[in-house]
PDB file of C-alpha atoms in Angstrom:
ATOM      1  CA  GLY A   1       0.000   0.000   0.000  1.00 51.00           C
ATOM      2  CA  GLN A   2       0.858   3.635  -0.092  1.00 55.00           C
ATOM      3  CA  GLN A   3       3.542   4.603   2.396  1.00 71.00           C
ATOM      4  CA  VAL A   4       5.066   7.883   3.390  1.00 82.00           C
ATOM      5  CA  MET A   5       8.423   7.991   5.118  1.00 90.00           C
ATOM      6  CA  GLN A   6       9.394  11.121   7.017  1.00 93.00           C
ATOM      7  CA  ILE A   7      13.010  11.940   7.878  1.00 94.00           C
ATOM      8  CA  PRO A   8      14.774  12.680  10.070  1.00 96.00           C
ATOM      9  CA  GLN A   9      12.945  11.399  13.129  1.00 93.00           C
ATOM     10  CA  TYR A  10      14.731  13.874  15.392  1.00 95.00           C
ATOM     11  CA  GLN A  11      16.640  17.079  14.722  1.00 97.00           C
ATOM     12  CA  HIS A  12      18.425  19.196  17.265  1.00 97.00           C
ATOM     13  CA  VAL A  13      19.627  22.611  16.132  1.00 97.00           C
ATOM     14  CA  GLN A  14      21.137  25.741  17.573  1.00 98.00           C
ATOM     15  CA  GLU A  15      18.862  28.752  17.464  1.00 98.00           C
ATOM     16  CA  GLY A  16      19.421  30.575  14.199  1.00 98.00           C
ATOM     17  CA  GLU A  17      20.310  27.471  12.209  1.00 98.00           C
ATOM     18  CA  ASP A  18      18.110  26.204   9.409  1.00 98.00           C
ATOM     19  CA  PHE A  19      16.003  23.035   9.583  1.00 98.00           C
ATOM     20  CA  THR A  20      14.500  20.769   6.937  1.00 98.00           C
ATOM     21  CA  THR A  21      12.230  17.736   7.167  1.00 98.00           C
ATOM     22  CA  TYR A  22      11.389  15.509   4.231  1.00 97.00           C
ATOM     23  CA  CYS A  23       8.498  13.250   3.313  1.00 95.00           C
ATOM     24  CA  ASN A  24       8.916  10.615   0.636  1.00 94.00           C
ATOM     25  CA  SER A  25       6.190   8.468  -0.842  1.00 91.00           C
ATOM     26  CA  SER A  26       6.397   5.263  -2.826  1.00 88.00           C
ATOM     27  CA  THR A  27       3.462   6.372  -4.958  1.00 88.00           C
ATOM     28  CA  THR A  28       2.049   9.611  -6.332  1.00 90.00           C
ATOM     29  CA  LEU A  29       0.106  11.683  -3.826  1.00 90.00           C
ATOM     30  CA  SER A  30      -2.976  13.722  -4.682  1.00 89.00           C
ATOM     31  CA  ASN A  31      -2.024  16.293  -2.077  1.00 90.00           C
ATOM     32  CA  ILE A  32      -0.026  16.613   1.102  1.00 94.00           C
ATOM     33  CA  GLN A  33      -0.684  18.541   4.292  1.00 94.00           C
ATOM     34  CA  TRP A  34       1.719  19.673   6.988  1.00 96.00           C
ATOM     35  CA  TYR A  35       0.874  19.961  10.676  1.00 95.00           C
ATOM     36  CA  LYS A  36       2.819  21.105  13.736  1.00 97.00           C
ATOM     37  CA  GLN A  37       2.359  19.662  17.206  1.00 96.00           C
ATOM     38  CA  ARG A  38       3.859  21.536  20.131  1.00 95.00           C
ATOM     39  CA  PRO A  39       5.001  19.448  23.131  1.00 92.00           C
ATOM     40  CA  GLY A  40       1.920  18.377  25.064  1.00 89.00           C
ATOM     41  CA  GLY A  41      -0.389  19.919  22.481  1.00 93.00           C
ATOM     42  CA  HIS A  42      -2.435  18.826  19.517  1.00 93.00           C
ATOM     43  CA  PRO A  43      -1.575  18.966  15.802  1.00 94.00           C
ATOM     44  CA  VAL A  44      -2.297  22.260  14.113  1.00 95.00           C
ATOM     45  CA  PHE A  45      -2.737  22.582  10.375  1.00 94.00           C
ATOM     46  CA  LEU A  46       0.000  24.580   8.636  1.00 97.00           C
ATOM     47  CA  ILE A  47      -0.524  24.215   4.904  1.00 96.00           C
ATOM     48  CA  GLN A  48      -1.680  22.046   2.041  1.00 94.00           C
ATOM     49  CA  LEU A  49       0.137  21.413  -1.240  1.00 95.00           C
ATOM     50  CA  VAL A  50      -1.759  20.155  -4.263  1.00 93.00           C
ATOM     51  CA  LYS A  51       0.076  21.051  -7.464  1.00 95.00           C
ATOM     52  CA  SER A  52       3.184  19.444  -8.893  1.00 97.00           C
ATOM     53  CA  GLY A  53       6.263  21.537  -8.061  1.00 97.00           C
ATOM     54  CA  GLU A  54       4.265  23.820  -5.781  1.00 97.00           C
ATOM     55  CA  VAL A  55       6.159  26.071  -3.374  1.00 98.00           C
ATOM     56  CA  LYS A  56       4.468  27.983  -0.582  1.00 98.00           C
ATOM     57  CA  LYS A  57       5.935  30.253   2.061  1.00 97.00           C
ATOM     58  CA  GLN A  58       4.774  31.273   5.501  1.00 96.00           C
ATOM     59  CA  LYS A  59       7.237  33.760   6.953  1.00 97.00           C
ATOM     60  CA  ARG A  60      10.332  31.649   7.736  1.00 98.00           C
ATOM     61  CA  LEU A  61       8.697  28.386   6.607  1.00 98.00           C
ATOM     62  CA  THR A  62       8.971  27.142   3.016  1.00 98.00           C
ATOM     63  CA  PHE A  63       6.958  24.162   1.811  1.00 98.00           C
ATOM     64  CA  GLN A  64       7.641  22.296  -1.418  1.00 98.00           C
ATOM     65  CA  PHE A  65       5.827  19.567  -3.326  1.00 97.00           C
ATOM     66  CA  GLY A  66       7.957  17.584  -5.747  1.00 97.00           C
ATOM     67  CA  GLU A  67       7.448  17.574  -9.486  1.00 96.00           C
ATOM     68  CA  ALA A  68       6.414  13.930  -9.389  1.00 95.00           C
ATOM     69  CA  LYS A  69       4.186  14.534  -6.338  1.00 94.00           C
ATOM     70  CA  LYS A  70       6.019  11.822  -4.468  1.00 94.00           C
ATOM     71  CA  ASN A  71       7.956  13.952  -2.027  1.00 95.00           C
ATOM     72  CA  SER A  72       7.602  17.092  -0.011  1.00 97.00           C
ATOM     73  CA  SER A  73       9.736  19.179   2.274  1.00 98.00           C
ATOM     74  CA  LEU A  74       9.384  21.782   4.996  1.00 98.00           C
ATOM     75  CA  HIS A  75      12.277  24.171   5.494  1.00 98.00           C
ATOM     76  CA  ILE A  76      12.584  26.601   8.381  1.00 98.00           C
ATOM     77  CA  THR A  77      15.060  29.444   8.013  1.00 98.00           C
ATOM     78  CA  ALA A  78      16.828  30.748  11.120  1.00 98.00           C
ATOM     79  CA  THR A  79      15.022  28.624  13.684  1.00 98.00           C
ATOM     80  CA  GLN A  80      13.679  30.138  16.880  1.00 98.00           C
ATOM     81  CA  THR A  81      12.764  28.483  20.159  1.00 97.00           C
ATOM     82  CA  THR A  82       9.111  28.913  19.224  1.00 97.00           C
ATOM     83  CA  ASP A  83       9.651  26.463  16.365  1.00 98.00           C
ATOM     84  CA  VAL A  84      10.069  23.588  18.821  1.00 98.00           C
ATOM     85  CA  GLY A  85       7.658  20.716  18.222  1.00 97.00           C
ATOM     86  CA  THR A  86       6.947  17.788  15.960  1.00 96.00           C
ATOM     87  CA  TYR A  87       6.207  18.382  12.296  1.00 97.00           C
ATOM     88  CA  PHE A  88       4.023  15.877  10.480  1.00 95.00           C
ATOM     89  CA  CYS A  89       3.352  15.380   6.807  1.00 94.00           C
ATOM     90  CA  ILE A  90      -0.012  13.859   6.092  1.00 91.00           C
ATOM     91  CA  TYR A  91      -1.658  12.539   2.979  1.00 86.00           C
ATOM     92  CA  ASN A  92      -5.263  11.735   2.242  1.00 78.00           C
ATOM     93  CA  GLN A  93      -6.270   8.162   1.518  1.00 75.00           C
ATOM     94  CA  GLY A  94      -9.920   7.637   0.747  1.00 70.00           C
ATOM     95  CA  GLY A  95     -11.124  10.296   3.157  1.00 66.00           C
ATOM     96  CA  LYS A  96      -8.713   9.312   5.913  1.00 72.00           C
ATOM     97  CA  LEU A  97      -5.634  11.307   6.814  1.00 77.00           C
ATOM     98  CA  ILE A  98      -2.540   9.123   7.113  1.00 82.00           C
ATOM     99  CA  PHE A  99       0.185  10.618   9.277  1.00 85.00           C
ATOM    100  CA  GLY A 100       3.900  10.324   8.656  1.00 86.00           C
ATOM    101  CA  GLN A 101       6.060   9.440  11.638  1.00 89.00           C
ATOM    102  CA  GLY A 102       6.908  13.078  12.283  1.00 93.00           C
ATOM    103  CA  THR A 103      10.141  14.966  12.815  1.00 96.00           C
ATOM    104  CA  GLU A 104      10.736  16.219  16.312  1.00 96.00           C
ATOM    105  CA  LEU A 105      12.609  19.514  16.331  1.00 97.00           C
ATOM    106  CA  SER A 106      14.404  20.849  19.361  1.00 97.00           C
ATOM    107  CA  VAL A 107      16.087  24.252  19.383  1.00 97.00           C
ATOM    108  CA  LYS A 108      18.865  25.212  21.742  1.00 95.00           C
ATOM    109  CA  PRO A 109      18.870  28.900  22.653  1.00 93.00           C
TER     110      PRO A 109
ATOM    111  CA  ASP B   1      -8.797  24.292  18.148  1.00 52.00           C
ATOM    112  CA  GLY B   2     -11.700  26.336  19.361  1.00 65.00           C
ATOM    113  CA  GLY B   3     -14.997  24.575  18.871  1.00 93.00           C
ATOM    114  CA  ILE B   4     -13.830  21.044  19.689  1.00 96.00           C
ATOM    115  CA  THR B   5     -14.097  19.956  23.301  1.00 97.00           C
ATOM    116  CA  GLN B   6     -12.567  16.763  24.572  1.00 97.00           C
ATOM    117  CA  SER B   7     -13.153  15.551  28.095  1.00 96.00           C
ATOM    118  CA  PRO B   8     -11.804  14.603  30.441  1.00 96.00           C
ATOM    119  CA  LYS B   9      -8.268  15.882  29.991  1.00 95.00           C
ATOM    120  CA  TYR B  10      -6.864  13.034  32.077  1.00 95.00           C
ATOM    121  CA  LEU B  11      -8.463   9.636  32.671  1.00 94.00           C
ATOM    122  CA  PHE B  12      -7.450   6.556  34.594  1.00 91.00           C
ATOM    123  CA  ARG B  13      -8.767   3.105  33.847  1.00 88.00           C
ATOM    124  CA  LYS B  14      -8.865   0.090  36.111  1.00 88.00           C
ATOM    125  CA  GLU B  15      -8.350  -3.442  34.881  1.00 83.00           C
ATOM    126  CA  GLY B  16     -11.458  -4.808  33.184  1.00 86.00           C
ATOM    127  CA  GLN B  17     -13.144  -1.440  33.021  1.00 91.00           C
ATOM    128  CA  ASN B  18     -14.667   0.295  30.020  1.00 94.00           C
ATOM    129  CA  VAL B  19     -14.153   4.046  29.816  1.00 95.00           C
ATOM    130  CA  THR B  20     -15.680   6.593  27.473  1.00 97.00           C
ATOM    131  CA  LEU B  21     -13.915   9.648  26.084  1.00 97.00           C
ATOM    132  CA  SER B  22     -16.062  12.560  25.021  1.00 98.00           C
ATOM    133  CA  CYS B  23     -15.665  14.670  21.891  1.00 98.00           C
ATOM    134  CA  GLU B  24     -18.098  17.503  21.177  1.00 98.00           C
ATOM    135  CA  GLN B  25     -17.896  20.047  18.362  1.00 97.00           C
ATOM    136  CA  ASN B  26     -19.823  23.191  17.494  1.00 96.00           C
ATOM    137  CA  LEU B  27     -18.144  23.759  14.135  1.00 95.00           C
ATOM    138  CA  ASN B  28     -20.935  22.061  12.190  1.00 94.00           C
ATOM    139  CA  HIS B  29     -18.348  19.768  10.628  1.00 93.00           C
ATOM    140  CA  ASP B  30     -19.581  16.580   9.016  1.00 92.00           C
ATOM    141  CA  ALA B  31     -16.605  14.312   9.607  1.00 92.00           C
ATOM    142  CA  MET B  32     -15.150  13.328  12.955  1.00 95.00           C
ATOM    143  CA  TYR B  33     -12.111  11.202  13.760  1.00 95.00           C
ATOM    144  CA  TRP B  34     -10.418   9.499  16.688  1.00 97.00           C
ATOM    145  CA  TYR B  35      -6.665   9.047  16.791  1.00 96.00           C
ATOM    146  CA  ARG B  36      -4.305   7.435  19.227  1.00 96.00           C
ATOM    147  CA  GLN B  37      -0.803   8.804  19.783  1.00 94.00           C
ATOM    148  CA  ASP B  38       1.877   6.885  21.651  1.00 92.00           C
ATOM    149  CA  PRO B  39       4.992   8.661  22.970  1.00 84.00           C
ATOM    150  CA  GLY B  40       7.365   9.748  20.210  1.00 77.00           C
ATOM    151  CA  GLN B  41       5.095   8.431  17.491  1.00 81.00           C
ATOM    152  CA  GLY B  42       2.665   9.743  14.938  1.00 85.00           C
ATOM    153  CA  LEU B  43      -1.102   9.502  15.074  1.00 91.00           C
ATOM    154  CA  ARG B  44      -2.932   6.301  14.247  1.00 92.00           C
ATOM    155  CA  LEU B  45      -6.563   6.296  13.188  1.00 92.00           C
ATOM    156  CA  ILE B  46      -8.990   4.368  15.395  1.00 96.00           C
ATOM    157  CA  TYR B  47     -12.423   5.199  13.954  1.00 96.00           C
ATOM    158  CA  TYR B  48     -13.946   7.875  11.796  1.00 93.00           C
ATOM    159  CA  SER B  49     -17.403   9.047  10.856  1.00 94.00           C
ATOM    160  CA  GLN B  50     -18.379  11.082   7.820  1.00 91.00           C
ATOM    161  CA  ILE B  51     -22.077  11.334   8.596  1.00 92.00           C
ATOM    162  CA  VAL B  52     -24.475  10.838  11.471  1.00 95.00           C
ATOM    163  CA  ASN B  53     -25.322   7.206  12.261  1.00 96.00           C
ATOM    164  CA  ASP B  54     -22.416   5.934  10.204  1.00 95.00           C
ATOM    165  CA  PHE B  55     -18.792   5.219  11.074  1.00 96.00           C
ATOM    166  CA  GLN B  56     -15.860   3.172   9.794  1.00 94.00           C
ATOM    167  CA  LYS B  57     -12.958   1.367  11.391  1.00 95.00           C
ATOM    168  CA  GLY B  58      -9.540   2.874  11.097  1.00 93.00           C
ATOM    169  CA  ASP B  59      -6.230   1.078  11.331  1.00 90.00           C
ATOM    170  CA  ILE B  60      -6.379   0.110  15.014  1.00 94.00           C
ATOM    171  CA  ALA B  61     -10.102  -0.289  15.861  1.00 97.00           C
ATOM    172  CA  GLU B  62      -9.787  -3.463  17.920  1.00 96.00           C
ATOM    173  CA  GLY B  63     -10.717  -2.869  21.560  1.00 96.00           C
ATOM    174  CA  TYR B  64     -12.542   0.383  20.801  1.00 97.00           C
ATOM    175  CA  SER B  65     -16.108   1.316  19.952  1.00 98.00           C
ATOM    176  CA  VAL B  66     -17.816   4.539  18.852  1.00 98.00           C
ATOM    177  CA  SER B  67     -21.237   5.967  18.135  1.00 98.00           C
ATOM    178  CA  ARG B  68     -22.432   8.941  16.092  1.00 98.00           C
ATOM    179  CA  GLU B  69     -25.998   9.630  17.120  1.00 97.00           C
ATOM    180  CA  LYS B  70     -25.629  13.393  16.768  1.00 97.00           C
ATOM    181  CA  LYS B  71     -23.577  15.491  14.406  1.00 96.00           C
ATOM    182  CA  GLU B  72     -21.972  17.295  17.328  1.00 97.00           C
ATOM    183  CA  SER B  73     -20.842  14.252  19.278  1.00 98.00           C
ATOM    184  CA  PHE B  74     -18.528  11.294  18.610  1.00 98.00           C
ATOM    185  CA  PRO B  75     -17.721   9.472  21.867  1.00 98.00           C
ATOM    186  CA  LEU B  76     -15.034   6.800  21.990  1.00 98.00           C
ATOM    187  CA  THR B  77     -15.266   3.839  24.367  1.00 97.00           C
ATOM    188  CA  VAL B  78     -12.057   2.083  25.306  1.00 96.00           C
ATOM    189  CA  THR B  79     -13.168  -1.410  26.242  1.00 94.00           C
ATOM    190  CA  SER B  80     -11.509  -3.936  28.513  1.00 90.00           C
ATOM    191  CA  ALA B  81     -10.481  -5.791  25.359  1.00 89.00           C
ATOM    192  CA  GLN B  82      -7.940  -3.038  24.643  1.00 90.00           C
ATOM    193  CA  LYS B  83      -4.986  -4.421  26.573  1.00 87.00           C
ATOM    194  CA  ASN B  84      -2.671  -1.465  26.103  1.00 91.00           C
ATOM    195  CA  PRO B  85      -4.867   1.620  26.376  1.00 93.00           C
ATOM    196  CA  THR B  86      -2.299   4.028  27.802  1.00 94.00           C
ATOM    197  CA  ALA B  87      -1.934   6.770  25.195  1.00 96.00           C
ATOM    198  CA  PHE B  88      -2.898  10.282  24.167  1.00 96.00           C
ATOM    199  CA  TYR B  89      -6.277  10.276  22.394  1.00 97.00           C
ATOM    200  CA  LEU B  90      -7.094  13.013  19.924  1.00 97.00           C
ATOM    201  CA  CYS B  91     -10.431  13.826  18.357  1.00 97.00           C
ATOM    202  CA  ALA B  92     -10.516  15.724  15.076  1.00 95.00           C
ATOM    203  CA  THR B  93     -13.170  17.149  12.790  1.00 94.00           C
ATOM    204  CA  LYS B  94     -13.275  18.109   9.139  1.00 91.00           C
ATOM    205  CA  TRP B  95     -15.788  20.060   7.127  1.00 86.00           C
ATOM    206  CA  GLY B  96     -17.382  17.903   4.457  1.00 74.00           C
ATOM    207  CA  VAL B  97     -15.838  14.885   2.824  1.00 66.00           C
ATOM    208  CA  ASP B  98     -13.624  16.920   0.503  1.00 68.00           C
ATOM    209  CA  ARG B  99     -10.203  15.374   0.778  1.00 65.00           C
ATOM    210  CA  ASN B 100      -8.525  18.773   0.602  1.00 74.00           C
ATOM    211  CA  GLN B 101     -10.026  20.141   3.799  1.00 82.00           C
ATOM    212  CA  PRO B 102      -7.729  20.306   6.837  1.00 87.00           C
ATOM    213  CA  GLN B 103      -8.534  18.591  10.101  1.00 90.00           C
ATOM    214  CA  HIS B 104      -9.074  20.477  13.345  1.00 93.00           C
ATOM    215  CA  PHE B 105      -8.057  18.842  16.593  1.00 95.00           C
ATOM    216  CA  GLY B 106      -9.252  18.951  20.172  1.00 96.00           C
ATOM    217  CA  ASP B 107      -6.835  19.248  23.089  1.00 95.00           C
ATOM    218  CA  GLY B 108      -6.796  15.514  23.695  1.00 96.00           C
ATOM    219  CA  THR B 109      -7.353  13.083  26.564  1.00 97.00           C
ATOM    220  CA  ARG B 110      -4.489  11.287  28.296  1.00 96.00           C
ATOM    221  CA  LEU B 111      -5.534   7.817  29.361  1.00 95.00           C
ATOM    222  CA  SER B 112      -3.548   5.729  31.814  1.00 93.00           C
ATOM    223  CA  ILE B 113      -4.011   2.369  33.499  1.00 87.00           C
ATOM    224  CA  LEU B 114      -4.253   2.264  37.291  1.00 82.00           C
TER     225      LEU B 114
END
């Protein structure tokens, strides 16, 4: 079946460094969503990518959807301590959202 | 997210006991979901419902049951058949069945075994 692998599982950075998490699928995805979950909190929707090669930006966050719609990335420029949390990529399968394993980001001040 | 209320925030279950987790929404969303999250892991789908009086099993439905008698409510019962119930349970809603709509989550219930 369709599988999405998210890497890395953990990332520890110094404040001000950049951060990137990747999602890779074995098959073509119709769309992909990104969520952020703060420690102890619930996932919060960040963005959705639908088109091949799509790039979207939210302040210091840049989201990309690959040309083949099989991979996606989230890049954070100049991380801040407020960026701490787990970032999930999610794809839709028949009305159900399937979560990637998540990348847990920690930021050292 | 505002508009989705999960209760209680913390819950303890004794051996052999069934417990029910509440999820209420005032967003008028059609679809509702229950997820389980174990420490350091992603979310796994337990059950979901796209319309009143109808629901489907997710990936890990064994040991759980749900009902959807009202649009606003989607309670989850963790039965005694669920041998490892300790986890963080999240309820989510989505407007319509359009696959492109994002999900909105409640604050979750942490369930532990006594």
